Amino acid sequence: SYFHVSLTNMKINEGARRIYRKSARAESERATGDAILNAARDAFTSEAFDRVTLKQIAEQSGVTVQTVVRRFRSKEGVFQAFVERERPRILAARQSDPEDGLRAAIEKLVDHYEKDGELIFNFTAQEQRFEAIAEIVAEGRSTHRRWVQTHCAHILAAAKDHEQECICAAAFAATDLGTGKLLRRDLDHSREDVIAIMSRLITGLERGTS
């Protein structure tokens, strides 16, 4: 009957409205979470961990402190969520296909330093003070060592035992963020210069094992 069809349509429409409201709420929650974590990134990049406050993060993200606490419980909770969000992005930013060659890998590495260098430097300056940061810095060093082992495998394969470890350490230092900072900021070289210099340093290691 007409009444039955109309009632059915009303139920369908109400169901669609509920789904829309639920979707809109979820999107709003995601946007709020992203805003808080973006503010946290700015704060943890420019300040020491113990100087960052929930009030600062809340003000930067345009929400109340209560909203931050409701979502992440504490500053430590915000920090952990921020790290978990950034980790896969940073790993992806460093990744390069070894088949593309060492220079392409260094180019991607330097671009990563350009984007994330300030944050990483701020963390390394605090690793002796905060255990959570020390763990992240140690993880970063392990990640860079794997980068060296992957992209300098052809050089490492030509050496053995202690010599191989020394060459690995040299390649690590040649492409480390600290070297990038020295060249880029302290010595005022361009991005292209940094890539060329790091490539030359690795080439020198290659010649030393031939």
PDB file of C-alpha atoms in Angstrom:
ATOM      1  CA  SER A   1       0.000   0.000   0.000  1.00  0.00           C
ATOM      2  CA  TYR A   2       0.947   3.667  -0.300  1.00  0.00           C
ATOM      3  CA  PHE A   3       1.205   3.954   3.490  1.00  0.00           C
ATOM      4  CA  HIS A   4       3.508   0.948   3.682  1.00  0.00           C
ATOM      5  CA  VAL A   5       5.753   2.275   0.889  1.00  0.00           C
ATOM      6  CA  SER A   6       5.926   5.728   2.506  1.00  0.00           C
ATOM      7  CA  LEU A   7       6.844   4.210   5.872  1.00  0.00           C
ATOM      8  CA  THR A   8       9.530   2.102   4.243  1.00  0.00           C
ATOM      9  CA  ASN A   9      10.957   5.162   2.483  1.00  0.00           C
ATOM     10  CA  MET A  10      10.968   7.078   5.777  1.00  0.00           C
ATOM     11  CA  LYS A  11      12.968   4.292   7.415  1.00  0.00           C
ATOM     12  CA  ILE A  12      15.425   4.217   4.520  1.00  0.00           C
ATOM     13  CA  ASN A  13      15.858   7.987   4.611  1.00  0.00           C
ATOM     14  CA  GLU A  14      16.360   8.010   8.384  1.00  0.00           C
ATOM     15  CA  GLY A  15      18.913   5.227   8.051  1.00  0.00           C
ATOM     16  CA  ALA A  16      20.760   7.201   5.379  1.00  0.00           C
ATOM     17  CA  ARG A  17      20.738  10.297   7.612  1.00  0.00           C
ATOM     18  CA  ARG A  18      22.145   8.299  10.533  1.00  0.00           C
ATOM     19  CA  ILE A  19      24.930   6.938   8.326  1.00  0.00           C
ATOM     20  CA  TYR A  20      25.691  10.452   7.079  1.00  0.00           C
ATOM     21  CA  ARG A  21      25.785  11.871  10.618  1.00  0.00           C
ATOM     22  CA  LYS A  22      28.036   9.034  11.759  1.00  0.00           C
ATOM     23  CA  SER A  23      30.351   9.575   8.787  1.00  0.00           C
ATOM     24  CA  ALA A  24      30.446  13.345   9.373  1.00  0.00           C
ATOM     25  CA  ARG A  25      31.255  12.794  13.065  1.00  0.00           C
ATOM     26  CA  ALA A  26      34.047  10.366  12.197  1.00  0.00           C
ATOM     27  CA  GLU A  27      35.498  12.813   9.667  1.00  0.00           C
ATOM     28  CA  SER A  28      35.323  15.619  12.234  1.00  0.00           C
ATOM     29  CA  GLU A  29      37.099  13.412  14.784  1.00  0.00           C
ATOM     30  CA  ARG A  30      39.826  12.578  12.277  1.00  0.00           C
ATOM     31  CA  ALA A  31      40.293  16.245  11.411  1.00  0.00           C
ATOM     32  CA  THR A  32      40.518  17.164  15.098  1.00  0.00           C
ATOM     33  CA  GLY A  33      43.053  14.416  15.747  1.00  0.00           C
ATOM     34  CA  ASP A  34      45.150  15.495  12.765  1.00  0.00           C
ATOM     35  CA  ALA A  35      45.062  19.126  13.903  1.00  0.00           C
ATOM     36  CA  ILE A  36      46.250  18.154  17.388  1.00  0.00           C
ATOM     37  CA  LEU A  37      49.071  15.966  16.044  1.00  0.00           C
ATOM     38  CA  ASN A  38      50.121  18.649  13.552  1.00  0.00           C
ATOM     39  CA  ALA A  39      50.333  21.125  16.433  1.00  0.00           C
ATOM     40  CA  ALA A  40      52.283  18.536  18.423  1.00  0.00           C
ATOM     41  CA  ARG A  41      54.764  18.176  15.565  1.00  0.00           C
ATOM     42  CA  ASP A  42      55.382  21.937  15.543  1.00  0.00           C
ATOM     43  CA  ALA A  43      55.779  21.984  19.321  1.00  0.00           C
ATOM     44  CA  PHE A  44      58.090  18.958  19.559  1.00  0.00           C
ATOM     45  CA  THR A  45      60.179  20.316  16.673  1.00  0.00           C
ATOM     46  CA  SER A  46      60.841  23.667  18.304  1.00  0.00           C
ATOM     47  CA  GLU A  47      60.747  22.939  22.053  1.00  0.00           C
ATOM     48  CA  ALA A  48      62.240  20.513  24.541  1.00  0.00           C
ATOM     49  CA  PHE A  49      59.798  17.809  25.578  1.00  0.00           C
ATOM     50  CA  ASP A  50      59.442  19.102  29.134  1.00  0.00           C
ATOM     51  CA  ARG A  51      58.638  22.616  27.903  1.00  0.00           C
ATOM     52  CA  VAL A  52      55.777  21.547  25.638  1.00  0.00           C
ATOM     53  CA  THR A  53      52.381  21.880  27.313  1.00  0.00           C
ATOM     54  CA  LEU A  54      48.919  20.576  26.520  1.00  0.00           C
ATOM     55  CA  LYS A  55      47.706  24.178  26.576  1.00  0.00           C
ATOM     56  CA  GLN A  56      50.212  25.069  23.855  1.00  0.00           C
ATOM     57  CA  ILE A  57      49.143  22.123  21.698  1.00  0.00           C
ATOM     58  CA  ALA A  58      45.468  22.884  22.249  1.00  0.00           C
ATOM     59  CA  GLU A  59      45.832  26.557  21.338  1.00  0.00           C
ATOM     60  CA  GLN A  60      47.820  25.747  18.189  1.00  0.00           C
ATOM     61  CA  SER A  61      45.254  23.199  17.053  1.00  0.00           C
ATOM     62  CA  GLY A  62      42.249  25.387  17.854  1.00  0.00           C
ATOM     63  CA  VAL A  63      40.680  23.092  20.449  1.00  0.00           C
ATOM     64  CA  THR A  64      40.389  23.026  24.228  1.00  0.00           C
ATOM     65  CA  VAL A  65      42.773  21.272  26.582  1.00  0.00           C
ATOM     66  CA  GLN A  66      39.845  19.045  27.575  1.00  0.00           C
ATOM     67  CA  THR A  67      39.519  17.902  23.955  1.00  0.00           C
ATOM     68  CA  VAL A  68      43.203  16.974  23.824  1.00  0.00           C
ATOM     69  CA  VAL A  69      42.952  15.085  27.126  1.00  0.00           C
ATOM     70  CA  ARG A  70      39.764  13.310  26.045  1.00  0.00           C
ATOM     71  CA  ARG A  71      41.467  12.174  22.849  1.00  0.00           C
ATOM     72  CA  PHE A  72      45.010  11.381  24.050  1.00  0.00           C
ATOM     73  CA  ARG A  73      44.820  11.430  27.882  1.00  0.00           C
ATOM     74  CA  SER A  74      48.163  13.195  28.454  1.00  0.00           C
ATOM     75  CA  LYS A  75      51.132  14.886  26.817  1.00  0.00           C
ATOM     76  CA  GLU A  76      52.857  11.504  26.735  1.00  0.00           C
ATOM     77  CA  GLY A  77      49.807  10.115  24.948  1.00  0.00           C
ATOM     78  CA  VAL A  78      49.964  12.905  22.386  1.00  0.00           C
ATOM     79  CA  PHE A  79      53.671  12.247  21.900  1.00  0.00           C
ATOM     80  CA  GLN A  80      53.155   8.509  21.398  1.00  0.00           C
ATOM     81  CA  ALA A  81      50.338   9.060  18.902  1.00  0.00           C
ATOM     82  CA  PHE A  82      52.462  11.615  17.058  1.00  0.00           C
ATOM     83  CA  VAL A  83      55.389   9.174  16.821  1.00  0.00           C
ATOM     84  CA  GLU A  84      53.148   6.355  15.600  1.00  0.00           C
ATOM     85  CA  ARG A  85      51.706   8.611  12.908  1.00  0.00           C
ATOM     86  CA  GLU A  86      55.083   9.950  11.756  1.00  0.00           C
ATOM     87  CA  ARG A  87      57.038   6.674  11.778  1.00  0.00           C
ATOM     88  CA  PRO A  88      55.604   5.134   8.567  1.00  0.00           C
ATOM     89  CA  ARG A  89      55.748   8.492   6.769  1.00  0.00           C
ATOM     90  CA  ILE A  90      59.415   8.964   7.654  1.00  0.00           C
ATOM     91  CA  LEU A  91      60.315   5.393   6.711  1.00  0.00           C
ATOM     92  CA  ALA A  92      58.590   5.865   3.359  1.00  0.00           C
ATOM     93  CA  ALA A  93      60.391   9.179   2.829  1.00  0.00           C
ATOM     94  CA  ARG A  94      63.759   7.413   3.208  1.00  0.00           C
ATOM     95  CA  GLN A  95      62.980   4.418   1.019  1.00  0.00           C
ATOM     96  CA  SER A  96      64.486   4.107  -2.423  1.00  0.00           C
ATOM     97  CA  ASP A  97      64.842   1.192  -4.810  1.00  0.00           C
ATOM     98  CA  PRO A  98      68.510   0.077  -4.837  1.00  0.00           C
ATOM     99  CA  GLU A  99      68.100  -0.514  -8.569  1.00  0.00           C
ATOM    100  CA  ASP A 100      67.750   3.259  -9.021  1.00  0.00           C
ATOM    101  CA  GLY A 101      71.331   3.759  -7.888  1.00  0.00           C
ATOM    102  CA  LEU A 102      73.111   5.319  -4.915  1.00  0.00           C
ATOM    103  CA  ARG A 103      72.717   8.924  -6.035  1.00  0.00           C
ATOM    104  CA  ALA A 104      68.931   8.566  -6.278  1.00  0.00           C
ATOM    105  CA  ALA A 105      68.927   7.108  -2.759  1.00  0.00           C
ATOM    106  CA  ILE A 106      71.007  10.017  -1.461  1.00  0.00           C
ATOM    107  CA  GLU A 107      68.700  12.514  -3.159  1.00  0.00           C
ATOM    108  CA  LYS A 108      65.715  11.021  -1.352  1.00  0.00           C
ATOM    109  CA  LEU A 109      67.641  10.936   1.916  1.00  0.00           C
ATOM    110  CA  VAL A 110      68.596  14.609   1.645  1.00  0.00           C
ATOM    111  CA  ASP A 111      64.989  15.541   0.857  1.00  0.00           C
ATOM    112  CA  HIS A 112      63.982  13.706   4.032  1.00  0.00           C
ATOM    113  CA  TYR A 113      66.581  15.705   5.981  1.00  0.00           C
ATOM    114  CA  GLU A 114      65.241  18.926   4.470  1.00  0.00           C
ATOM    115  CA  LYS A 115      61.725  18.126   5.700  1.00  0.00           C
ATOM    116  CA  ASP A 116      62.347  16.369   9.006  1.00  0.00           C
ATOM    117  CA  GLY A 117      65.846  17.468  10.020  1.00  0.00           C
ATOM    118  CA  GLU A 118      64.806  20.040  12.620  1.00  0.00           C
ATOM    119  CA  LEU A 119      62.586  17.557  14.420  1.00  0.00           C
ATOM    120  CA  ILE A 120      65.279  14.869  14.437  1.00  0.00           C
ATOM    121  CA  PHE A 121      67.942  17.298  15.659  1.00  0.00           C
ATOM    122  CA  ASN A 122      65.696  18.391  18.492  1.00  0.00           C
ATOM    123  CA  PHE A 123      65.239  14.762  19.489  1.00  0.00           C
ATOM    124  CA  THR A 124      68.958  13.927  19.397  1.00  0.00           C
ATOM    125  CA  ALA A 125      69.639  16.916  21.666  1.00  0.00           C
ATOM    126  CA  GLN A 126      67.315  15.394  24.267  1.00  0.00           C
ATOM    127  CA  GLU A 127      68.120  11.688  24.081  1.00  0.00           C
ATOM    128  CA  GLN A 128      70.079  11.754  27.360  1.00  0.00           C
ATOM    129  CA  ARG A 129      67.147  13.316  29.209  1.00  0.00           C
ATOM    130  CA  PHE A 130      64.073  11.390  28.120  1.00  0.00           C
ATOM    131  CA  GLU A 131      63.880   7.623  27.709  1.00  0.00           C
ATOM    132  CA  ALA A 132      61.066   7.758  25.158  1.00  0.00           C
ATOM    133  CA  ILE A 133      63.107  10.078  22.948  1.00  0.00           C
ATOM    134  CA  ALA A 134      66.267   7.992  23.434  1.00  0.00           C
ATOM    135  CA  GLU A 135      64.372   4.974  22.078  1.00  0.00           C
ATOM    136  CA  ILE A 136      63.260   6.925  19.008  1.00  0.00           C
ATOM    137  CA  VAL A 137      66.791   8.202  18.335  1.00  0.00           C
ATOM    138  CA  ALA A 138      68.189   4.670  18.676  1.00  0.00           C
ATOM    139  CA  GLU A 139      65.525   3.433  16.261  1.00  0.00           C
ATOM    140  CA  GLY A 140      66.523   6.170  13.812  1.00  0.00           C
ATOM    141  CA  ARG A 141      70.170   5.161  13.953  1.00  0.00           C
ATOM    142  CA  SER A 142      69.269   1.521  13.337  1.00  0.00           C
ATOM    143  CA  THR A 143      67.146   2.601  10.380  1.00  0.00           C
ATOM    144  CA  HIS A 144      70.023   4.586   8.897  1.00  0.00           C
ATOM    145  CA  ARG A 145      72.418   1.685   9.396  1.00  0.00           C
ATOM    146  CA  ARG A 146      70.038  -0.523   7.408  1.00  0.00           C
ATOM    147  CA  TRP A 147      69.918   2.200   4.737  1.00  0.00           C
ATOM    148  CA  VAL A 148      73.724   2.059   4.498  1.00  0.00           C
ATOM    149  CA  GLN A 149      73.756  -1.734   4.385  1.00  0.00           C
ATOM    150  CA  THR A 150      71.186  -1.674   1.586  1.00  0.00           C
ATOM    151  CA  HIS A 151      72.540   1.097  -0.610  1.00  0.00           C
ATOM    152  CA  CYS A 152      76.255   0.524   0.006  1.00  0.00           C
ATOM    153  CA  ALA A 153      76.069  -3.267  -0.175  1.00  0.00           C
ATOM    154  CA  HIS A 154      78.381  -3.345  -3.191  1.00  0.00           C
ATOM    155  CA  ILE A 155      81.093  -1.540  -1.205  1.00  0.00           C
ATOM    156  CA  LEU A 156      80.642  -3.565   1.982  1.00  0.00           C
ATOM    157  CA  ALA A 157      80.809  -6.825   0.041  1.00  0.00           C
ATOM    158  CA  ALA A 158      84.393  -6.051  -0.974  1.00  0.00           C
ATOM    159  CA  ALA A 159      85.578  -5.939   2.653  1.00  0.00           C
ATOM    160  CA  LYS A 160      85.552  -8.381   5.552  1.00  0.00           C
ATOM    161  CA  ASP A 161      85.152  -8.379   9.309  1.00  0.00           C
ATOM    162  CA  HIS A 162      86.516  -5.276  11.043  1.00  0.00           C
ATOM    163  CA  GLU A 163      87.270  -3.473   7.783  1.00  0.00           C
ATOM    164  CA  GLN A 164      83.689  -3.958   6.689  1.00  0.00           C
ATOM    165  CA  GLU A 165      82.430  -2.528   9.979  1.00  0.00           C
ATOM    166  CA  CYS A 166      84.718   0.504   9.598  1.00  0.00           C
ATOM    167  CA  ILE A 167      83.505   1.112   6.039  1.00  0.00           C
ATOM    168  CA  CYS A 168      79.909   0.795   7.206  1.00  0.00           C
ATOM    169  CA  ALA A 169      80.597   3.376   9.927  1.00  0.00           C
ATOM    170  CA  ALA A 170      82.266   5.682   7.390  1.00  0.00           C
ATOM    171  CA  ALA A 171      79.315   5.426   4.993  1.00  0.00           C
ATOM    172  CA  PHE A 172      76.956   6.028   7.922  1.00  0.00           C
ATOM    173  CA  ALA A 173      78.840   9.204   8.864  1.00  0.00           C
ATOM    174  CA  ALA A 174      79.074  10.374   5.241  1.00  0.00           C
ATOM    175  CA  THR A 175      75.286  10.269   4.849  1.00  0.00           C
ATOM    176  CA  ASP A 176      74.173  11.038   8.394  1.00  0.00           C
ATOM    177  CA  LEU A 177      71.856  13.922   9.250  1.00  0.00           C
ATOM    178  CA  GLY A 178      74.704  15.541  11.183  1.00  0.00           C
ATOM    179  CA  THR A 179      76.799  15.648   8.017  1.00  0.00           C
ATOM    180  CA  GLY A 180      73.828  17.032   6.132  1.00  0.00           C
ATOM    181  CA  LYS A 181      73.424  19.772   8.751  1.00  0.00           C
ATOM    182  CA  LEU A 182      77.136  20.627   8.621  1.00  0.00           C
ATOM    183  CA  LEU A 183      77.076  20.958   4.836  1.00  0.00           C
ATOM    184  CA  ARG A 184      73.647  22.536   4.421  1.00  0.00           C
ATOM    185  CA  ARG A 185      73.317  24.877   7.368  1.00  0.00           C
ATOM    186  CA  ASP A 186      76.773  25.460   8.823  1.00  0.00           C
ATOM    187  CA  LEU A 187      78.699  25.622   5.539  1.00  0.00           C
ATOM    188  CA  ASP A 188      75.758  26.989   3.539  1.00  0.00           C
ATOM    189  CA  HIS A 189      75.875  24.497   0.675  1.00  0.00           C
ATOM    190  CA  SER A 190      72.871  23.984  -1.600  1.00  0.00           C
ATOM    191  CA  ARG A 191      70.790  20.809  -1.613  1.00  0.00           C
ATOM    192  CA  GLU A 192      72.484  19.797  -4.878  1.00  0.00           C
ATOM    193  CA  ASP A 193      75.932  20.357  -3.324  1.00  0.00           C
ATOM    194  CA  VAL A 194      75.056  18.178  -0.338  1.00  0.00           C
ATOM    195  CA  ILE A 195      73.940  15.361  -2.620  1.00  0.00           C
ATOM    196  CA  ALA A 196      77.109  15.666  -4.720  1.00  0.00           C
ATOM    197  CA  ILE A 197      79.415  15.762  -1.680  1.00  0.00           C
ATOM    198  CA  MET A 198      77.798  12.757  -0.001  1.00  0.00           C
ATOM    199  CA  SER A 199      77.980  10.860  -3.299  1.00  0.00           C
ATOM    200  CA  ARG A 200      81.661  11.735  -3.612  1.00  0.00           C
ATOM    201  CA  LEU A 201      82.383  10.579  -0.066  1.00  0.00           C
ATOM    202  CA  ILE A 202      80.769   7.200  -0.778  1.00  0.00           C
ATOM    203  CA  THR A 203      82.633   6.933  -4.077  1.00  0.00           C
ATOM    204  CA  GLY A 204      85.857   7.488  -2.156  1.00  0.00           C
ATOM    205  CA  LEU A 205      85.018   4.541   0.088  1.00  0.00           C
ATOM    206  CA  GLU A 206      84.357   2.440  -3.001  1.00  0.00           C
ATOM    207  CA  ARG A 207      87.752   3.279  -4.443  1.00  0.00           C
ATOM    208  CA  GLY A 208      89.380   2.413  -1.130  1.00  0.00           C
ATOM    209  CA  THR A 209      88.105  -1.149  -1.308  1.00  0.00           C
ATOM    210  CA  SER A 210      88.985  -1.759  -4.968  1.00  0.00           C
TER     211      SER A 210
END
